[in-house]
mmCIF file of C-alpha atoms and ligand atoms in Angstrom:
data_model
loop_
_atom_site.group_PDB
_atom_site.id
_atom_site.type_symbol
_atom_site.label_atom_id
_atom_site.label_comp_id
_atom_site.label_asym_id
_atom_site.label_seq_id
_atom_site.Cartn_x
_atom_site.Cartn_y
_atom_site.Cartn_z
ATOM 1 C CA MET A 1 -0.142 -0.252 -0.172
ATOM 2 C CA SER A 2 1.363 3.653 -0.842
ATOM 3 C CA GLU A 3 1.311 6.247 1.974
ATOM 4 C CA ARG A 4 0.395 8.702 -1.183
ATOM 5 C CA SER A 5 -2.948 9.967 -1.731
ATOM 6 C CA HIS A 6 -3.858 9.702 -5.296
ATOM 7 C CA ARG A 7 -5.747 12.556 -7.148
ATOM 8 C CA VAL A 8 -8.419 10.989 -9.548
ATOM 9 C CA ALA A 9 -10.871 13.584 -11.192
ATOM 10 C CA VAL A 10 -14.094 11.019 -11.458
ATOM 11 C CA LEU A 11 -16.421 11.791 -14.470
ATOM 12 C CA GLY A 12 -19.594 9.335 -13.629
ATOM 13 C CA GLY A 13 -21.735 11.008 -16.728
ATOM 14 C CA ASP A 14 -25.279 9.346 -17.696
ATOM 15 C CA GLY A 15 -27.330 6.698 -16.688
ATOM 16 C CA ILE A 16 -25.133 3.698 -14.999
ATOM 17 C CA GLY A 17 -22.074 5.544 -15.243
ATOM 18 C CA PRO A 18 -22.599 7.004 -11.838
ATOM 19 C CA GLU A 19 -23.200 4.190 -10.096
ATOM 20 C CA VAL A 20 -20.441 1.521 -11.740
ATOM 21 C CA THR A 21 -17.727 4.619 -10.885
ATOM 22 C CA ALA A 22 -18.517 4.684 -7.136
ATOM 23 C CA ALA A 23 -18.393 1.132 -7.046
ATOM 24 C CA ALA A 24 -15.317 0.928 -8.629
ATOM 25 C CA LEU A 25 -14.078 3.785 -6.160
ATOM 26 C CA GLU A 26 -15.272 1.947 -3.501
ATOM 27 C CA VAL A 27 -13.875 -1.644 -4.085
ATOM 28 C CA VAL A 28 -10.254 0.477 -4.863
ATOM 29 C CA ARG A 29 -10.839 2.107 -1.482
ATOM 30 C CA ALA A 30 -11.037 -1.478 0.259
ATOM 31 C CA ALA A 31 -7.946 -2.513 -1.391
ATOM 32 C CA GLY A 32 -6.129 -0.048 0.650
ATOM 33 C CA VAL A 33 -5.352 2.355 -2.105
ATOM 34 C CA SER A 34 -5.937 6.234 -0.621
ATOM 35 C CA LEU A 35 -7.451 8.550 -3.716
ATOM 36 C CA ASP A 36 -8.434 11.706 -3.383
ATOM 37 C CA THR A 37 -11.691 12.494 -6.157
ATOM 38 C CA LYS A 38 -12.796 15.252 -7.291
ATOM 39 C CA ALA A 39 -16.476 14.966 -9.154
ATOM 40 C CA PHE A 40 -16.986 16.898 -12.768
ATOM 41 C CA ASP A 41 -20.338 16.621 -13.978
ATOM 42 C CA VAL A 42 -20.272 16.025 -17.674
ATOM 43 C CA GLY A 43 -22.169 14.059 -20.471
ATOM 44 C CA ALA A 44 -25.848 14.049 -21.784
ATOM 45 C CA ALA A 45 -27.953 15.561 -18.939
ATOM 46 C CA ARG A 46 -25.153 18.306 -18.680
ATOM 47 C CA TYR A 47 -25.611 19.248 -22.249
ATOM 48 C CA LEU A 48 -29.058 19.176 -21.977
ATOM 49 C CA ARG A 49 -29.167 21.059 -18.898
ATOM 50 C CA ASP A 50 -26.276 24.224 -19.418
ATOM 51 C CA GLY A 51 -25.879 23.626 -23.458
ATOM 52 C CA PHE A 52 -22.199 22.511 -23.357
ATOM 53 C CA VAL A 53 -20.113 19.369 -23.340
ATOM 54 C CA LEU A 54 -16.589 20.132 -21.688
ATOM 55 C CA ASP A 55 -14.921 23.648 -21.515
ATOM 56 C CA ASP A 56 -11.906 24.905 -21.972
ATOM 57 C CA ALA A 57 -11.178 25.706 -18.046
ATOM 58 C CA THR A 58 -11.777 21.795 -16.954
ATOM 59 C CA LEU A 59 -9.896 20.298 -19.728
ATOM 60 C CA GLU A 60 -7.053 22.003 -18.253
ATOM 61 C CA GLU A 61 -7.906 21.283 -14.780
ATOM 62 C CA LEU A 62 -8.241 17.364 -16.032
ATOM 63 C CA ARG A 63 -4.932 17.536 -16.783
ATOM 64 C CA GLY A 64 -3.496 17.972 -13.995
ATOM 65 C CA PHE A 65 -5.083 15.218 -12.318
ATOM 66 C CA ASP A 66 -2.938 11.817 -11.214
ATOM 67 C CA ALA A 67 -5.764 10.023 -13.637
ATOM 68 C CA ILE A 68 -9.419 10.032 -14.927
ATOM 69 C CA LEU A 69 -12.180 7.404 -14.051
ATOM 70 C CA LEU A 70 -15.405 7.722 -16.690
ATOM 71 C CA GLY A 71 -18.394 6.270 -15.977
ATOM 72 C CA ALA A 72 -20.657 6.841 -19.778
ATOM 73 C CA VAL A 73 -21.975 9.376 -21.469
ATOM 74 C CA GLY A 74 -24.738 9.150 -23.535
ATOM 75 C CA PRO A 75 -28.687 10.151 -23.946
ATOM 76 C CA ALA A 76 -30.732 6.862 -23.727
ATOM 77 C CA ILE A 77 -31.803 5.185 -26.521
ATOM 78 C CA GLY A 78 -34.646 7.235 -28.351
ATOM 79 C CA ASP A 79 -33.482 10.181 -27.157
ATOM 80 C CA HIS A 80 -32.484 12.569 -30.005
ATOM 81 C CA ARG A 81 -32.077 15.665 -28.748
ATOM 82 C CA ILE A 82 -28.530 15.533 -28.762
ATOM 83 C CA PRO A 83 -27.006 15.394 -32.235
ATOM 84 C CA GLY A 84 -24.910 12.776 -33.159
ATOM 85 C CA GLY A 85 -20.801 13.204 -32.326
ATOM 86 C CA VAL A 86 -21.841 16.554 -29.901
ATOM 87 C CA LEU A 87 -20.535 14.253 -26.575
ATOM 88 C CA GLU A 88 -18.376 12.017 -28.498
ATOM 89 C CA ARG A 89 -16.178 14.952 -30.450
ATOM 90 C CA GLY A 90 -17.293 17.123 -27.571
ATOM 91 C CA LEU A 91 -16.228 14.972 -24.528
ATOM 92 C CA LEU A 92 -14.567 11.556 -25.723
ATOM 93 C CA LEU A 93 -12.124 12.536 -28.452
ATOM 94 C CA ARG A 94 -11.520 16.110 -26.910
ATOM 95 C CA LEU A 95 -9.877 14.475 -23.663
ATOM 96 C CA ARG A 96 -8.270 11.792 -26.118
ATOM 97 C CA PHE A 97 -6.963 14.743 -27.994
ATOM 98 C CA GLY A 98 -6.699 17.350 -25.615
ATOM 99 C CA LEU A 99 -4.559 15.112 -23.153
ATOM 100 C CA ASP A 100 -2.851 13.050 -25.906
ATOM 101 C CA LEU A 101 -4.220 9.916 -24.922
ATOM 102 C CA PHE A 102 -2.475 7.985 -27.730
ATOM 103 C CA ILE A 103 -2.916 4.911 -26.276
ATOM 104 C CA ASN A 104 -6.211 2.984 -26.010
ATOM 105 C CA TYR A 105 -5.248 -0.186 -23.852
ATOM 106 C CA ARG A 106 -8.339 -3.011 -23.954
ATOM 107 C CA PRO A 107 -7.377 -6.177 -22.166
ATOM 108 C CA PHE A 108 -9.620 -9.519 -22.442
ATOM 109 C CA HIS A 109 -9.545 -12.241 -20.441
ATOM 110 C CA GLY A 110 -10.395 -15.312 -21.722
ATOM 111 C CA VAL A 111 -13.845 -16.889 -20.230
ATOM 112 C CA GLU A 112 -14.644 -20.656 -20.574
ATOM 113 C CA GLY A 113 -16.260 -21.580 -23.718
ATOM 114 C CA SER A 114 -14.210 -18.641 -25.756
ATOM 115 C CA ILE A 115 -10.194 -18.610 -24.821
ATOM 116 C CA ALA A 116 -8.900 -20.708 -22.695
ATOM 117 C CA GLU A 117 -9.400 -19.428 -19.046
ATOM 118 C CA GLY A 118 -6.576 -17.221 -17.784
ATOM 119 C CA ARG A 119 -5.233 -16.716 -21.031
ATOM 120 C CA THR A 120 -5.510 -12.842 -21.800
ATOM 121 C CA PHE A 121 -4.706 -10.997 -24.991
ATOM 122 C CA ALA A 122 -4.958 -7.171 -25.583
ATOM 123 C CA ILE A 123 -5.726 -4.768 -28.290
ATOM 124 C CA VAL A 124 -3.562 -1.435 -28.782
ATOM 125 C CA ARG A 125 -5.442 0.844 -30.512
ATOM 126 C CA GLU A 126 -3.895 4.307 -31.503
ATOM 127 C CA ASN A 127 -6.460 6.841 -30.220
ATOM 128 C CA THR A 128 -5.704 10.089 -31.569
ATOM 129 C CA GLU A 129 -5.425 9.811 -35.427
ATOM 130 C CA GLY A 130 -6.994 7.963 -38.398
ATOM 131 C CA PRO A 131 -10.533 8.492 -39.311
ATOM 132 C CA TYR A 132 -11.323 10.359 -35.918
ATOM 133 C CA ALA A 133 -9.276 13.140 -36.554
ATOM 134 C CA GLY A 134 -11.746 14.996 -38.012
ATOM 135 C CA GLU A 135 -9.965 15.533 -41.572
ATOM 136 C CA GLY A 136 -12.150 16.064 -44.322
ATOM 137 C CA GLY A 137 -15.827 17.932 -44.903
ATOM 138 C CA THR A 138 -18.650 18.038 -46.819
ATOM 139 C CA LEU A 139 -19.508 20.149 -50.074
ATOM 140 C CA ARG A 140 -22.967 21.191 -51.969
ATOM 141 C CA ARG A 141 -25.169 19.257 -48.910
ATOM 142 C CA GLY A 142 -28.389 18.114 -49.298
ATOM 143 C CA THR A 143 -28.343 18.345 -52.937
ATOM 144 C CA ALA A 144 -28.058 15.525 -55.468
ATOM 145 C CA HIS A 145 -23.899 16.646 -55.670
ATOM 146 C CA GLU A 146 -23.194 16.194 -52.325
ATOM 147 C CA ILE A 147 -19.445 15.299 -52.016
ATOM 148 C CA ALA A 148 -18.626 13.834 -48.548
ATOM 149 C CA THR A 149 -14.795 13.213 -47.439
ATOM 150 C CA GLN A 150 -13.405 11.578 -44.366
ATOM 151 C CA GLY A 151 -9.485 10.674 -44.260
ATOM 152 C CA SER A 152 -7.694 9.141 -42.468
ATOM 153 C CA VAL A 153 -4.516 10.953 -41.078
ATOM 154 C CA ASN A 154 -1.546 8.468 -39.925
ATOM 155 C CA THR A 155 1.810 10.732 -38.441
ATOM 156 C CA ARG A 156 4.846 8.535 -38.443
ATOM 157 C CA HIS A 157 5.111 10.076 -34.876
ATOM 158 C CA GLY A 158 1.739 8.584 -34.075
ATOM 159 C CA VAL A 159 2.072 5.232 -35.513
ATOM 160 C CA GLU A 160 5.356 4.293 -33.932
ATOM 161 C CA ARG A 161 4.627 5.858 -30.680
ATOM 162 C CA CYS A 162 1.283 3.549 -30.756
ATOM 163 C CA VAL A 163 3.544 0.297 -32.089
ATOM 164 C CA ARG A 164 6.410 1.176 -29.851
ATOM 165 C CA TYR A 165 4.142 0.717 -26.638
ATOM 166 C CA ALA A 166 2.267 -2.469 -28.572
ATOM 167 C CA PHE A 167 6.292 -4.007 -28.749
ATOM 168 C CA GLY A 168 6.531 -3.251 -24.699
ATOM 169 C CA ARG A 169 3.277 -4.473 -24.192
ATOM 170 C CA ALA A 170 3.467 -7.440 -25.802
ATOM 171 C CA THR A 171 7.313 -7.915 -23.929
ATOM 172 C CA MET A 172 5.134 -8.413 -20.724
ATOM 173 C CA LEU A 173 3.134 -11.398 -22.182
ATOM 174 C CA ALA A 174 4.413 -14.995 -21.585
ATOM 175 C CA ARG A 175 4.114 -16.064 -24.989
ATOM 176 C CA LYS A 176 5.532 -12.700 -26.809
ATOM 177 C CA GLN A 177 3.117 -12.354 -29.798
ATOM 178 C CA LEU A 178 2.625 -9.099 -31.571
ATOM 179 C CA THR A 179 0.025 -8.968 -34.485
ATOM 180 C CA LEU A 180 -0.234 -6.006 -36.356
ATOM 181 C CA VAL A 181 -4.133 -5.826 -37.719
ATOM 182 C CA HIS A 182 -4.701 -3.278 -40.819
ATOM 183 C CA LYS A 183 -5.728 -3.997 -44.663
ATOM 184 C CA THR A 184 -2.425 -2.900 -46.269
ATOM 185 C CA ASN A 185 -3.847 -4.369 -49.575
ATOM 186 C CA VAL A 186 -6.580 -1.847 -49.993
ATOM 187 C CA LEU A 187 -5.840 1.093 -47.758
ATOM 188 C CA THR A 188 -1.702 0.756 -49.194
ATOM 189 C CA PHE A 189 -0.899 4.448 -47.684
ATOM 190 C CA ALA A 190 -1.370 4.288 -44.317
ATOM 191 C CA GLY A 191 -1.210 0.555 -44.079
ATOM 192 C CA ASP A 192 2.073 0.667 -45.949
ATOM 193 C CA LEU A 193 3.243 3.157 -43.624
ATOM 194 C CA TRP A 194 2.149 1.262 -40.465
ATOM 195 C CA GLN A 195 3.856 -2.427 -41.998
ATOM 196 C CA ARG A 196 7.138 -0.523 -42.099
ATOM 197 C CA VAL A 197 7.055 1.119 -38.278
ATOM 198 C CA VAL A 198 6.103 -2.287 -37.066
ATOM 199 C CA ASP A 199 9.001 -3.781 -39.201
ATOM 200 C CA ASP A 200 11.240 -1.390 -37.974
ATOM 201 C CA VAL A 201 10.912 -1.186 -34.361
ATOM 202 C CA ALA A 202 10.550 -5.488 -34.755
ATOM 203 C CA THR A 203 14.272 -5.288 -35.077
ATOM 204 C CA GLU A 204 14.793 -4.076 -31.554
ATOM 205 C CA TYR A 205 12.612 -7.181 -29.788
ATOM 206 C CA PRO A 206 13.761 -10.240 -31.334
ATOM 207 C CA GLU A 207 12.168 -12.009 -28.644
ATOM 208 C CA VAL A 208 8.813 -10.600 -30.319
ATOM 209 C CA ASN A 209 7.268 -13.038 -32.272
ATOM 210 C CA VAL A 210 5.501 -10.696 -35.023
ATOM 211 C CA GLU A 211 2.564 -11.231 -37.620
ATOM 212 C CA TYR A 212 -0.025 -9.864 -39.383
ATOM 213 C CA ASN A 213 -3.241 -9.899 -40.163
ATOM 214 C CA HIS A 214 -6.083 -8.601 -42.880
ATOM 215 C CA VAL A 215 -8.903 -6.910 -40.466
ATOM 216 C CA ASP A 216 -11.238 -9.007 -41.996
ATOM 217 C CA ALA A 217 -9.584 -12.308 -41.467
ATOM 218 C CA ALA A 218 -8.829 -10.841 -37.518
ATOM 219 C CA CYS A 219 -12.501 -10.521 -37.564
ATOM 220 C CA ILE A 220 -12.780 -14.336 -38.461
ATOM 221 C CA TYR A 221 -9.699 -15.695 -35.969
ATOM 222 C CA LEU A 222 -10.970 -13.611 -33.203
ATOM 223 C CA VAL A 223 -14.245 -15.691 -33.002
ATOM 224 C CA GLU A 224 -12.693 -18.879 -33.908
ATOM 225 C CA SER A 225 -9.147 -18.457 -32.123
ATOM 226 C CA PRO A 226 -8.632 -16.210 -30.046
ATOM 227 C CA ASP A 227 -6.008 -17.923 -28.288
ATOM 228 C CA ARG A 228 -3.993 -17.160 -31.199
ATOM 229 C CA TYR A 229 -3.381 -13.430 -30.135
ATOM 230 C CA GLY A 230 -1.308 -11.696 -27.363
ATOM 231 C CA ILE A 231 -0.736 -8.130 -28.703
ATOM 232 C CA ILE A 232 -3.014 -6.702 -31.468
ATOM 233 C CA VAL A 233 -1.497 -3.345 -32.710
ATOM 234 C CA THR A 234 -3.995 -1.299 -35.243
ATOM 235 C CA ASP A 235 -5.398 1.672 -35.969
ATOM 236 C CA ASN A 236 -8.019 4.312 -34.192
ATOM 237 C CA LEU A 237 -11.000 2.527 -36.044
ATOM 238 C CA PHE A 238 -9.732 -1.053 -36.866
ATOM 239 C CA GLY A 239 -9.139 -1.310 -32.981
ATOM 240 C CA ASP A 240 -12.944 0.737 -31.871
ATOM 241 C CA ILE A 241 -14.613 -2.177 -34.152
ATOM 242 C CA LEU A 242 -12.588 -4.911 -33.043
ATOM 243 C CA SER A 243 -12.255 -4.580 -29.253
ATOM 244 C CA ASP A 244 -16.267 -4.532 -29.398
ATOM 245 C CA LEU A 245 -15.742 -7.962 -31.054
ATOM 246 C CA ALA A 246 -13.343 -8.730 -28.811
ATOM 247 C CA GLY A 247 -15.635 -8.179 -25.465
ATOM 248 C CA ALA A 248 -18.566 -10.253 -27.189
ATOM 249 C CA VAL A 249 -16.026 -13.113 -27.852
ATOM 250 C CA THR A 250 -14.655 -12.767 -23.951
ATOM 251 C CA GLY A 251 -17.863 -12.825 -22.117
ATOM 252 C CA GLY A 252 -19.484 -9.778 -23.209
ATOM 253 C CA ILE A 253 -19.341 -5.779 -22.932
ATOM 254 C CA GLY A 254 -20.002 -5.603 -19.396
ATOM 255 C CA TYR A 255 -16.954 -7.228 -18.918
ATOM 256 C CA ALA A 256 -14.329 -4.881 -20.751
ATOM 257 C CA ALA A 257 -11.905 -2.719 -19.549
ATOM 258 C CA SER A 258 -10.276 0.299 -21.563
ATOM 259 C CA ALA A 259 -7.587 2.622 -20.661
ATOM 260 C CA ASN A 260 -6.742 5.782 -22.636
ATOM 261 C CA LEU A 261 -3.202 6.311 -22.085
ATOM 262 C CA ASN A 262 -0.590 9.132 -21.856
ATOM 263 C CA PRO A 263 2.295 7.383 -21.299
ATOM 264 C CA ASP A 264 4.728 10.045 -21.506
ATOM 265 C CA ARG A 265 2.171 11.411 -18.710
ATOM 266 C CA THR A 266 2.038 14.866 -19.749
ATOM 267 C CA GLY A 267 -1.888 14.931 -19.275
ATOM 268 C CA ALA A 268 -3.489 12.981 -17.228
ATOM 269 C CA SER A 269 -5.156 8.941 -18.539
ATOM 270 C CA MET A 270 -8.447 8.211 -18.571
ATOM 271 C CA PHE A 271 -9.810 5.002 -17.430
ATOM 272 C CA GLU A 272 -13.488 3.675 -18.571
ATOM 273 C CA PRO A 273 -15.761 1.023 -19.269
ATOM 274 C CA VAL A 274 -15.889 -0.361 -22.914
ATOM 275 C CA HIS A 275 -20.298 -0.337 -22.377
ATOM 276 C CA GLY A 276 -22.498 2.369 -22.627
ATOM 277 C CA ALA A 277 -25.088 4.158 -20.286
ATOM 278 C CA ALA A 278 -27.774 1.634 -20.135
ATOM 279 C CA HIS A 279 -30.224 4.332 -19.209
ATOM 280 C CA ASP A 280 -33.056 1.377 -19.186
ATOM 281 C CA ILE A 281 -30.790 -0.247 -15.804
ATOM 282 C CA ALA A 282 -30.119 3.312 -14.254
ATOM 283 C CA GLY A 283 -31.550 3.773 -10.915
ATOM 284 C CA THR A 284 -32.832 -0.082 -10.392
ATOM 285 C CA GLY A 285 -29.617 -1.286 -8.794
ATOM 286 C CA ARG A 286 -28.651 -4.019 -11.534
ATOM 287 C CA ALA A 287 -25.453 -2.082 -13.416
ATOM 288 C CA ASN A 288 -23.044 -4.495 -13.761
ATOM 289 C CA PRO A 289 -19.898 -2.700 -11.964
ATOM 290 C CA LEU A 290 -17.358 -5.474 -12.934
ATOM 291 C CA ALA A 291 -15.731 -3.404 -16.687
ATOM 292 C CA CYS A 292 -14.993 -0.291 -14.198
ATOM 293 C CA VAL A 293 -13.537 -2.646 -11.462
ATOM 294 C CA SER A 294 -11.419 -3.768 -14.119
ATOM 295 C CA SER A 295 -10.433 -0.549 -15.858
ATOM 296 C CA ALA A 296 -9.958 0.470 -12.277
ATOM 297 C CA VAL A 297 -7.367 -2.088 -11.943
ATOM 298 C CA LEU A 298 -5.843 -0.380 -14.799
ATOM 299 C CA MET A 299 -5.271 2.815 -13.404
ATOM 300 C CA LEU A 300 -3.957 1.357 -10.369
ATOM 301 C CA GLU A 301 -1.214 0.005 -12.624
ATOM 302 C CA HIS A 302 -0.961 3.550 -13.883
ATOM 303 C CA LEU A 303 -0.675 4.798 -10.624
ATOM 304 C CA GLY A 304 2.331 2.815 -9.426
ATOM 305 C CA GLU A 305 -0.021 1.168 -7.166
ATOM 306 C CA GLU A 306 1.199 -2.801 -8.540
ATOM 307 C CA GLY A 307 0.482 -4.551 -5.162
ATOM 308 C CA ALA A 308 -3.224 -3.234 -5.255
ATOM 309 C CA ALA A 309 -3.789 -3.804 -9.323
ATOM 310 C CA GLN A 310 -2.453 -7.494 -8.983
ATOM 311 C CA LEU A 311 -4.752 -8.029 -5.677
ATOM 312 C CA LEU A 312 -7.775 -6.650 -7.540
ATOM 313 C CA ALA A 313 -7.670 -8.109 -10.935
ATOM 314 C CA ARG A 314 -7.076 -11.541 -9.300
ATOM 315 C CA VAL A 315 -10.455 -11.187 -7.185
ATOM 316 C CA VAL A 316 -12.331 -10.009 -10.502
ATOM 317 C CA ALA A 317 -10.528 -12.571 -12.491
ATOM 318 C CA ASP A 318 -12.095 -15.291 -9.446
ATOM 319 C CA PHE A 319 -15.356 -13.806 -9.412
ATOM 320 C CA ASP A 320 -18.171 -16.470 -9.807
ATOM 321 C CA GLY A 321 -21.071 -15.123 -8.877
ATOM 322 C CA ASP A 322 -24.349 -14.534 -10.101
ATOM 323 C CA VAL A 323 -24.197 -10.850 -11.532
ATOM 324 C CA THR A 324 -28.005 -10.092 -12.159
ATOM 325 C CA ALA A 325 -29.043 -12.068 -8.581
ATOM 326 C CA LEU A 326 -26.121 -10.147 -6.839
ATOM 327 C CA GLY A 327 -26.664 -6.481 -8.491
ATOM 328 C CA THR A 328 -24.378 -3.641 -8.468
ATOM 329 C CA ALA A 329 -24.513 -3.046 -4.209
ATOM 330 C CA GLY A 330 -23.930 -7.329 -4.368
ATOM 331 C CA VAL A 331 -20.888 -7.738 -6.576
ATOM 332 C CA THR A 332 -19.220 -4.507 -4.792
ATOM 333 C CA ASN A 333 -19.524 -6.356 -0.941
ATOM 334 C CA TYR A 334 -18.614 -9.733 -3.158
ATOM 335 C CA LEU A 335 -15.299 -8.124 -3.916
ATOM 336 C CA ILE A 336 -14.819 -6.312 -1.226
ATOM 337 C CA GLU A 337 -15.389 -9.661 1.053
ATOM 338 C CA ARG A 338 -12.292 -11.280 -0.880
ATOM 339 C CA LEU A 339 -9.913 -8.951 -0.809
HETATM 340 C C1 IPM B 401 -15.413 3.850 -27.617
HETATM 341 C C2 IPM B 401 -16.350 3.925 -28.503
HETATM 342 C C3 IPM B 401 -16.105 5.762 -28.677
HETATM 343 C C4 IPM B 401 -15.132 5.149 -30.210
HETATM 344 C C5 IPM B 401 -17.287 6.511 -29.343
HETATM 345 C C6 IPM B 401 -18.203 7.198 -28.016
HETATM 346 C C7 IPM B 401 -16.508 7.968 -29.859
HETATM 347 O O1 IPM B 401 -17.512 3.402 -29.220
HETATM 348 O O2 IPM B 401 -14.305 4.136 -26.528
HETATM 349 O O3 IPM B 401 -14.837 2.389 -27.918
HETATM 350 O O4 IPM B 401 -15.384 5.300 -31.015
HETATM 351 O O5 IPM B 401 -13.672 5.189 -29.695
HETATM 352 MN MN1 MN B 402 -16.040 1.908 -29.474
#
């Protein structure tokens, strides 16, 4: 246990978001880690009430925290008062770009019937470039001659820092396996850059076995034989899609954790479950907090609390309770009792 109190910004968000962040913080504190938290009210509800998503001053304040824990943001399904992209670009992507969270790290744990129990693979997704960069635009919108372009931005700097992080992660695995996933046969410009960067960096890591999969083939392999993977390194959009698929084949998106990392530590890293706000069950006490707890484990690793992170990771991995029967409080107490 460290003596230091970590300053954590808590962005509960909408729907079940605040419920799962509260549960995760309770478990982390029970694991003996001292946190100094500050809550920030952001998300769909805040936008509807006050008309803005994330102001400059708040972004700057968030930069200085040791970490950010985010629950979930978004309106209820069927509520169309917020145009698509307002929250995504205004909050999530603003945090990723503004705090230079250039790695999106998503580990997936084996469950019975999918990958072998106990085995883990992870997706290292580039998190600030690709089609997410916002390059493009429309011309003659709404006319028969409308044009829309949406380019993919890939810089040597951005690709290389992502690939280097991925190799570093691969060396930590028992089976040092790294797979580049792309579509080099069609996206020849971006794919060429990614492939050359991987080839270059690979010379510094002779102990890592390097492979390449086209993204469409990777979808089949993830379903049929996810055991083949150690670290998957890929661009922003492929990583987004593959990580939902990986979540689905390893027990469901309700268990998937993610870390938006700035490994250079020039801005606070952000930890969030992959799932959404699930307004339909908000306030019922039925939200599954395990994805947020697992995200908090990644946060503890980042904060240098390796002991607590390992302990909590093991308790989560050994969890064999019935989430539906236990509910949020039941799962939280189950974890705390076993710490
Ligand atoms: C994710 C989400 C986000 C993304 C959306 C909400 C902007 O799907 O974190 O995977 O596309 O990155
Ligand atoms: Mn996604």
